[in-house]
PDB file of C-alpha atoms in Angstrom:
ATOM      1  CA  MET G   1      35.628 -13.925  -5.984  1.00 71.00           C
ATOM      2  CA  ARG G   2      32.759 -15.025  -8.577  1.00 75.00           C
ATOM      3  CA  PHE G   3      31.772 -17.348  -7.049  1.00 71.00           C
ATOM      4  CA  VAL G   4      31.921 -15.981  -3.807  1.00 73.00           C
ATOM      5  CA  ARG G   5      30.035 -13.239  -4.960  1.00 79.00           C
ATOM      6  CA  LEU G   6      27.323 -15.375  -6.713  1.00 75.00           C
ATOM      7  CA  LEU G   7      26.841 -17.586  -3.920  1.00 74.00           C
ATOM      8  CA  VAL G   8      26.357 -14.695  -1.322  1.00 80.00           C
ATOM      9  CA  MET G   9      23.386 -13.406  -4.142  1.00 83.00           C
ATOM     10  CA  PHE G  10      22.132 -16.824  -4.072  1.00 77.00           C
ATOM     11  CA  VAL G  11      21.716 -16.898   0.153  1.00 81.00           C
ATOM     12  CA  VAL G  12      19.759 -13.223   0.039  1.00 85.00           C
ATOM     13  CA  ILE G  13      17.686 -14.028  -1.868  1.00 84.00           C
ATOM     14  CA  ALA G  14      16.951 -17.402  -0.093  1.00 80.00           C
ATOM     15  CA  PHE G  15      17.049 -14.925   3.496  1.00 79.00           C
ATOM     16  CA  LEU G  16      14.398 -13.199   2.231  1.00 83.00           C
ATOM     17  CA  GLY G  17      12.259 -15.429   0.484  1.00 77.00           C
ATOM     18  CA  ILE G  18      12.453 -17.844   3.663  1.00 81.00           C
ATOM     19  CA  ALA G  19      11.748 -14.840   6.245  1.00 81.00           C
ATOM     20  CA  LEU G  20       8.667 -13.520   3.336  1.00 73.00           C
ATOM     21  CA  LEU G  21       7.225 -16.433   3.314  1.00 71.00           C
ATOM     22  CA  VAL G  22       7.041 -16.993   7.139  1.00 72.00           C
ATOM     23  CA  GLY G  23       5.216 -13.560   7.686  1.00 72.00           C
ATOM     24  CA  THR G  24       2.803 -14.718   4.732  1.00 69.00           C
ATOM     25  CA  LEU G  25       2.491 -18.099   6.420  1.00 66.00           C
ATOM     26  CA  LYS G  26       1.324 -16.170   9.614  1.00 74.00           C
ATOM     27  CA  ASP G  27      -0.694 -14.363   7.457  1.00 65.00           C
ATOM     28  CA  LYS G  28      -2.169 -16.616   5.844  1.00 69.00           C
ATOM     29  CA  ALA G  29      -3.539 -17.970   9.609  1.00 69.00           C
ATOM     30  CA  GLU G  30      -3.832 -14.910  10.709  1.00 73.00           C
ATOM     31  CA  LEU G  31      -6.128 -14.283   8.296  1.00 72.00           C
ATOM     32  CA  SER G  32      -8.332 -17.650   9.128  1.00 73.00           C
ATOM     33  CA  LYS G  33      -9.382 -16.424  12.445  1.00 83.00           C
ATOM     34  CA  PRO G  34     -11.995 -13.804  12.726  1.00 86.00           C
ATOM     35  CA  ARG G  35     -11.063  -9.939  12.113  1.00 87.00           C
ATOM     36  CA  GLY G  36     -10.959  -7.769  15.680  1.00 89.00           C
ATOM     37  CA  ASP G  37     -14.101  -5.362  15.819  1.00 91.00           C
ATOM     38  CA  LEU G  38     -12.086  -2.228  16.621  1.00 89.00           C
ATOM     39  CA  GLU G  39     -15.941  -0.801  17.566  1.00 87.00           C
ATOM     40  CA  THR G  40     -16.033  -3.215  20.577  1.00 86.00           C
ATOM     41  CA  MET G  41     -12.611  -3.407  20.303  1.00 87.00           C
ATOM     42  CA  THR G  42     -10.278  -2.729  24.230  1.00 86.00           C
ATOM     43  CA  GLU G  43      -6.386  -2.283  24.050  1.00 86.00           C
ATOM     44  CA  ASP G  44      -6.364  -5.874  25.125  1.00 87.00           C
ATOM     45  CA  ASP G  45      -7.342  -7.715  22.437  1.00 90.00           C
ATOM     46  CA  PHE G  46      -4.760  -5.706  20.282  1.00 92.00           C
ATOM     47  CA  TYR G  47      -1.739  -8.109  19.329  1.00 91.00           C
ATOM     48  CA  GLN G  48       1.204  -8.255  16.743  1.00 91.00           C
ATOM     49  CA  GLY G  49      -0.293  -9.137  13.554  1.00 90.00           C
ATOM     50  CA  ARG G  50      -3.824  -9.325  13.981  1.00 91.00           C
ATOM     51  CA  PHE G  51      -5.955  -7.908  11.323  1.00 92.00           C
ATOM     52  CA  VAL G  52      -8.950  -5.452  12.567  1.00 93.00           C
ATOM     53  CA  GLU G  53     -12.320  -4.250  10.833  1.00 93.00           C
ATOM     54  CA  GLY G  54     -14.579  -2.051  11.894  1.00 92.00           C
ATOM     55  CA  THR G  55     -16.701   1.945  11.183  1.00 93.00           C
ATOM     56  CA  ILE G  56     -14.908   4.979  14.326  1.00 92.00           C
ATOM     57  CA  TYR G  57     -17.862   7.138  14.752  1.00 91.00           C
ATOM     58  CA  GLU G  58     -15.063   9.310  16.206  1.00 91.00           C
ATOM     59  CA  LEU G  59     -11.000  10.884  15.514  1.00 93.00           C
ATOM     60  CA  TRP G  60      -8.614  12.988  17.356  1.00 94.00           C
ATOM     61  CA  ASP G  61      -5.488  14.153  15.447  1.00 93.00           C
ATOM     62  CA  ASN G  62      -3.273  13.583  13.012  1.00 94.00           C
ATOM     63  CA  PHE G  63      -0.751  13.450  14.651  1.00 94.00           C
ATOM     64  CA  ALA G  64       2.861  13.102  12.491  1.00 92.00           C
ATOM     65  CA  ASP G  65       3.416  12.337   8.797  1.00 91.00           C
ATOM     66  CA  MET G  66       4.918   9.460   6.833  1.00 84.00           C
ATOM     67  CA  GLU G  67       7.851  10.806   4.151  1.00 74.00           C
ATOM     68  CA  GLU G  68       9.084   9.823   1.217  1.00 71.00           C
ATOM     69  CA  TYR G  69      11.650  12.467  -0.475  1.00 65.00           C
ATOM     70  CA  ASP G  70      13.854  12.021  -3.384  1.00 68.00           C
ATOM     71  CA  SER G  71      17.864  12.851  -2.902  1.00 69.00           C
ATOM     72  CA  THR G  72      20.098  14.395  -5.518  1.00 68.00           C
ATOM     73  CA  PHE G  73      23.869  15.238  -4.011  1.00 63.00           C
ATOM     74  CA  GLY G  74      22.176  14.392  -0.321  1.00 66.00           C
ATOM     75  CA  ILE G  75      19.626  17.343  -0.863  1.00 67.00           C
ATOM     76  CA  LYS G  76      15.309  16.568  -0.380  1.00 68.00           C
ATOM     77  CA  HIS G  77      12.979  17.250  -2.776  1.00 60.00           C
ATOM     78  CA  ASN G  78      10.064  16.089  -4.738  1.00 70.00           C
ATOM     79  CA  THR G  79       9.080  15.280  -0.190  1.00 69.00           C
ATOM     80  CA  ARG G  80       5.616  13.853  -0.039  1.00 71.00           C
ATOM     81  CA  VAL G  81       3.388  11.882   2.470  1.00 72.00           C
ATOM     82  CA  THR G  82       3.173   7.926   2.406  1.00 82.00           C
ATOM     83  CA  ALA G  83       0.493   7.786   5.270  1.00 90.00           C
ATOM     84  CA  GLN G  84      -0.587  10.217   8.108  1.00 94.00           C
ATOM     85  CA  TYR G  85      -1.049   8.768  11.157  1.00 95.00           C
ATOM     86  CA  TYR G  86      -3.957   9.957  13.312  1.00 96.00           C
ATOM     87  CA  ALA G  87      -4.668   9.573  16.616  1.00 95.00           C
ATOM     88  CA  LEU G  88      -7.896   6.557  16.984  1.00 94.00           C
ATOM     89  CA  PRO G  89      -9.530   5.982  21.135  1.00 91.00           C
ATOM     90  CA  ILE G  90     -10.478   2.819  22.115  1.00 87.00           C
ATOM     91  CA  PRO G  91     -12.446   2.478  24.985  1.00 76.00           C
ATOM     92  CA  VAL G  92     -11.188   1.294  28.309  1.00 61.00           C
ATOM     93  CA  LEU G  93     -13.956   1.574  30.718  1.00 51.00           C
ATOM     94  CA  ASP G  94     -14.723   5.661  31.450  1.00 56.00           C
ATOM     95  CA  GLU G  95     -11.548   5.999  30.182  1.00 72.00           C
ATOM     96  CA  TYR G  96      -9.474   7.308  26.380  1.00 79.00           C
ATOM     97  CA  LYS G  97      -6.715   4.750  25.293  1.00 88.00           C
ATOM     98  CA  PHE G  98      -5.088   5.509  22.718  1.00 93.00           C
ATOM     99  CA  VAL G  99      -4.118   3.488  19.009  1.00 94.00           C
ATOM    100  CA  ALA G 100      -2.574   4.981  16.151  1.00 95.00           C
ATOM    101  CA  LEU G 101      -3.939   4.661  12.681  1.00 96.00           C
ATOM    102  CA  ALA G 102      -2.079   5.128   9.860  1.00 95.00           C
ATOM    103  CA  ILE G 103      -3.885   5.939   5.972  1.00 95.00           C
ATOM    104  CA  SER G 104      -2.233   5.924   2.935  1.00 91.00           C
ATOM    105  CA  ASP G 105      -5.702   5.667   0.580  1.00 91.00           C
ATOM    106  CA  SER G 106      -5.874  10.275   0.155  1.00 91.00           C
ATOM    107  CA  SER G 107      -9.352  10.064  -0.544  1.00 93.00           C
ATOM    108  CA  LYS G 108      -9.648   8.398   3.036  1.00 94.00           C
ATOM    109  CA  GLN G 109      -7.322  11.075   4.955  1.00 94.00           C
ATOM    110  CA  THR G 110      -9.790  14.043   3.554  1.00 95.00           C
ATOM    111  CA  ILE G 111     -12.635  11.966   5.327  1.00 95.00           C
ATOM    112  CA  ALA G 112      -9.835  11.531   8.919  1.00 95.00           C
ATOM    113  CA  LYS G 113      -9.845  14.710   8.753  1.00 95.00           C
ATOM    114  CA  LYS G 114     -13.490  15.932   8.180  1.00 96.00           C
ATOM    115  CA  MET G 115     -13.592  13.486  11.492  1.00 95.00           C
ATOM    116  CA  VAL G 116     -10.394  15.478  13.125  1.00 95.00           C
ATOM    117  CA  LYS G 117     -12.501  18.729  12.921  1.00 95.00           C
ATOM    118  CA  GLU G 118     -16.031  17.252  13.983  1.00 95.00           C
ATOM    119  CA  THR G 119     -14.084  16.074  17.289  1.00 93.00           C
ATOM    120  CA  ASP G 120     -13.109  18.803  18.189  1.00 93.00           C
ATOM    121  CA  ALA G 121     -16.213  20.910  17.593  1.00 94.00           C
ATOM    122  CA  PHE G 122     -18.130  18.187  19.607  1.00 92.00           C
ATOM    123  CA  TYR G 123     -16.232  18.836  22.410  1.00 89.00           C
ATOM    124  CA  GLU G 124     -16.435  22.562  22.382  1.00 91.00           C
ATOM    125  CA  ASP G 125     -20.129  23.189  22.040  1.00 91.00           C
ATOM    126  CA  GLY G 126     -21.558  19.858  21.739  1.00 89.00           C
ATOM    127  CA  THR G 127     -22.002  20.121  17.813  1.00 91.00           C
ATOM    128  CA  MET G 128     -22.301  15.855  17.224  1.00 92.00           C
ATOM    129  CA  PRO G 129     -20.851  14.214  14.657  1.00 90.00           C
ATOM    130  CA  THR G 130     -21.990  13.892  11.399  1.00 93.00           C
ATOM    131  CA  THR G 131     -18.963  11.729   9.576  1.00 94.00           C
ATOM    132  CA  GLU G 132     -17.491   7.612   9.764  1.00 94.00           C
ATOM    133  CA  LEU G 133     -14.712   6.052   8.044  1.00 94.00           C
ATOM    134  CA  HIS G 134     -15.088   2.927   8.192  1.00 94.00           C
ATOM    135  CA  VAL G 135     -11.097   0.795   8.610  1.00 94.00           C
ATOM    136  CA  ARG G 136      -9.514  -3.017   7.700  1.00 92.00           C
ATOM    137  CA  GLY G 137      -6.006  -3.183   8.144  1.00 92.00           C
ATOM    138  CA  LYS G 138      -4.456  -4.713  10.194  1.00 93.00           C
ATOM    139  CA  VAL G 139      -2.518  -3.918  13.572  1.00 94.00           C
ATOM    140  CA  THR G 140       1.678  -4.207  13.630  1.00 93.00           C
ATOM    141  CA  LYS G 141       3.351  -2.611  17.206  1.00 94.00           C
ATOM    142  CA  LEU G 142       4.730   1.552  17.404  1.00 93.00           C
ATOM    143  CA  SER G 143       7.667   1.929  18.459  1.00 91.00           C
ATOM    144  CA  GLY G 144      10.651   4.637  17.760  1.00 92.00           C
ATOM    145  CA  ASP G 145       9.858   7.592  16.852  1.00 92.00           C
ATOM    146  CA  GLY G 146       6.617   7.333  15.908  1.00 92.00           C
ATOM    147  CA  LEU G 147       5.052   5.812  19.705  1.00 94.00           C
ATOM    148  CA  ASP G 148       7.110   8.913  21.037  1.00 94.00           C
ATOM    149  CA  TYR G 149       5.207  11.549  19.155  1.00 94.00           C
ATOM    150  CA  LEU G 150       2.163   9.802  20.200  1.00 94.00           C
ATOM    151  CA  ARG G 151       2.570   9.403  23.779  1.00 94.00           C
ATOM    152  CA  GLU G 152       3.461  13.327  23.240  1.00 94.00           C
ATOM    153  CA  TYR G 153       0.370  14.795  22.422  1.00 93.00           C
ATOM    154  CA  ALA G 154      -2.083  12.158  24.076  1.00 92.00           C
ATOM    155  CA  GLU G 155       0.546  14.410  26.861  1.00 92.00           C
ATOM    156  CA  TYR G 156      -0.016  17.707  25.258  1.00 91.00           C
ATOM    157  CA  MET G 157      -3.688  17.243  25.579  1.00 90.00           C
ATOM    158  CA  ASP G 158      -3.889  16.312  29.148  1.00 89.00           C
ATOM    159  CA  PHE G 159      -3.167  12.525  29.203  1.00 90.00           C
ATOM    160  CA  ASP G 160      -0.321  10.928  30.058  1.00 89.00           C
ATOM    161  CA  ALA G 161       1.169   8.807  28.184  1.00 86.00           C
ATOM    162  CA  GLY G 162       0.587   5.024  30.364  1.00 87.00           C
ATOM    163  CA  ASP G 163      -3.120   6.212  28.516  1.00 90.00           C
ATOM    164  CA  VAL G 164      -1.292   4.704  24.656  1.00 92.00           C
ATOM    165  CA  ALA G 165      -0.919   0.694  23.423  1.00 91.00           C
ATOM    166  CA  ALA G 166       1.605   0.793  21.636  1.00 93.00           C
ATOM    167  CA  PHE G 167      -0.565  -0.087  18.588  1.00 95.00           C
ATOM    168  CA  THR G 168      -1.101   0.904  14.583  1.00 95.00           C
ATOM    169  CA  ILE G 169      -4.008   0.135  12.247  1.00 95.00           C
ATOM    170  CA  ASN G 170      -2.399   0.043   8.940  1.00 93.00           C
ATOM    171  CA  ASP G 171      -5.457   0.337   7.059  1.00 93.00           C
ATOM    172  CA  GLY G 172      -5.188  -1.557   3.531  1.00 85.00           C
ATOM    173  CA  ASN G 173      -2.640  -3.693   5.070  1.00 80.00           C
ATOM    174  CA  ASP G 174      -6.341  -6.568   4.954  1.00 70.00           C
ATOM    175  CA  GLY G 175      -4.384  -8.638   3.477  1.00 62.00           C
ATOM    176  CA  SER G 176      -6.168  -9.799   0.271  1.00 63.00           C
ATOM    177  CA  SER G 177      -3.395  -9.664  -1.519  1.00 60.00           C
ATOM    178  CA  SER G 178      -1.593 -12.443   0.809  1.00 56.00           C
ATOM    179  CA  GLY G 179      -1.877 -14.674  -1.979  1.00 60.00           C
ATOM    180  CA  GLY G 180      -0.062 -13.129  -4.855  1.00 68.00           C
ATOM    181  CA  THR G 181       2.892 -12.775  -1.605  1.00 67.00           C
ATOM    182  CA  LEU G 182       2.923 -15.965  -0.989  1.00 68.00           C
ATOM    183  CA  ILE G 183       4.151 -16.718  -5.205  1.00 76.00           C
ATOM    184  CA  ILE G 184       6.648 -14.728  -5.281  1.00 77.00           C
ATOM    185  CA  ALA G 185       8.084 -15.626  -1.452  1.00 72.00           C
ATOM    186  CA  ILE G 186       7.893 -19.297  -2.702  1.00 77.00           C
ATOM    187  CA  VAL G 187       9.826 -18.278  -6.204  1.00 79.00           C
ATOM    188  CA  LEU G 188      12.472 -16.283  -4.013  1.00 79.00           C
ATOM    189  CA  SER G 189      12.737 -19.041  -1.815  1.00 79.00           C
ATOM    190  CA  VAL G 190      13.226 -21.419  -4.373  1.00 80.00           C
ATOM    191  CA  ILE G 191      15.993 -19.627  -7.522  1.00 82.00           C
ATOM    192  CA  GLY G 192      17.473 -18.990  -3.929  1.00 76.00           C
ATOM    193  CA  LEU G 193      18.035 -22.275  -1.843  1.00 78.00           C
ATOM    194  CA  GLY G 194      17.968 -24.223  -4.986  1.00 77.00           C
ATOM    195  CA  GLY G 195      20.865 -21.667  -6.528  1.00 73.00           C
ATOM    196  CA  THR G 196      22.973 -22.042  -3.283  1.00 79.00           C
ATOM    197  CA  VAL G 197      23.030 -25.824  -3.496  1.00 79.00           C
ATOM    198  CA  PHE G 198      23.197 -25.486  -7.099  1.00 74.00           C
ATOM    199  CA  MET G 199      26.395 -23.179  -6.176  1.00 74.00           C
ATOM    200  CA  ILE G 200      27.703 -25.229  -3.567  1.00 78.00           C
ATOM    201  CA  VAL G 201      27.802 -28.086  -5.501  1.00 78.00           C
ATOM    202  CA  ARG G 202      28.957 -27.060  -8.136  1.00 74.00           C
ATOM    203  CA  ARG G 203      32.230 -26.397  -6.907  1.00 74.00           C
ATOM    204  CA  VAL G 204      32.739 -29.035  -4.841  1.00 75.00           C
ATOM    205  CA  ILE G 205      33.055 -31.230  -8.382  1.00 79.00           C
ATOM    206  CA  ARG G 206      35.777 -28.363  -9.827  1.00 74.00           C
ATOM    207  CA  GLY G 207      37.153 -29.083  -7.009  1.00 63.00           C
ATOM    208  CA  LYS G 208      37.301 -32.702  -6.351  1.00 51.00           C
TER     209      LYS G 208
END
């Protein structure tokens, strides 16, 4: 049984390392390309894994939050918001489409809230917004509850569910840590694969 437990452990480590390695290499390849410019990007320019950067001047509501919490005997406590999701309009001819903008940094969340208020004021009385936010992050697919919430928000604002592009810009995930992640991925892969091979070879030798 000890052999099986150790073998399973090394196999799991190997899978984790390989999965992390593949993802990191994809990021490295993507980082070698020019980042998407948020000031000019349209829906067709978005795809899973693309790195983007730009200054935004308009931001709509905070339609969802990502939370973490502690649990004791099934009771939630110490709930904390780890990311706020905002509706970000992107240009499509003379119309709007929306993607989600996920902001984790508390100082940027404060700026985002101010931008939302200024955007509301602009559509109410024409007061020009003065706040802007520089965004630098990675595009991922938006699905599940997050996509449902953004579609519901769009419909609430008298848009159609089809006016939502199913993508999230994760601000702060800009690929700057990919070097360290690559080292971790290689170490995990070596440990996992090496351990797996060692356990199997050892078992074969002992079996003879």
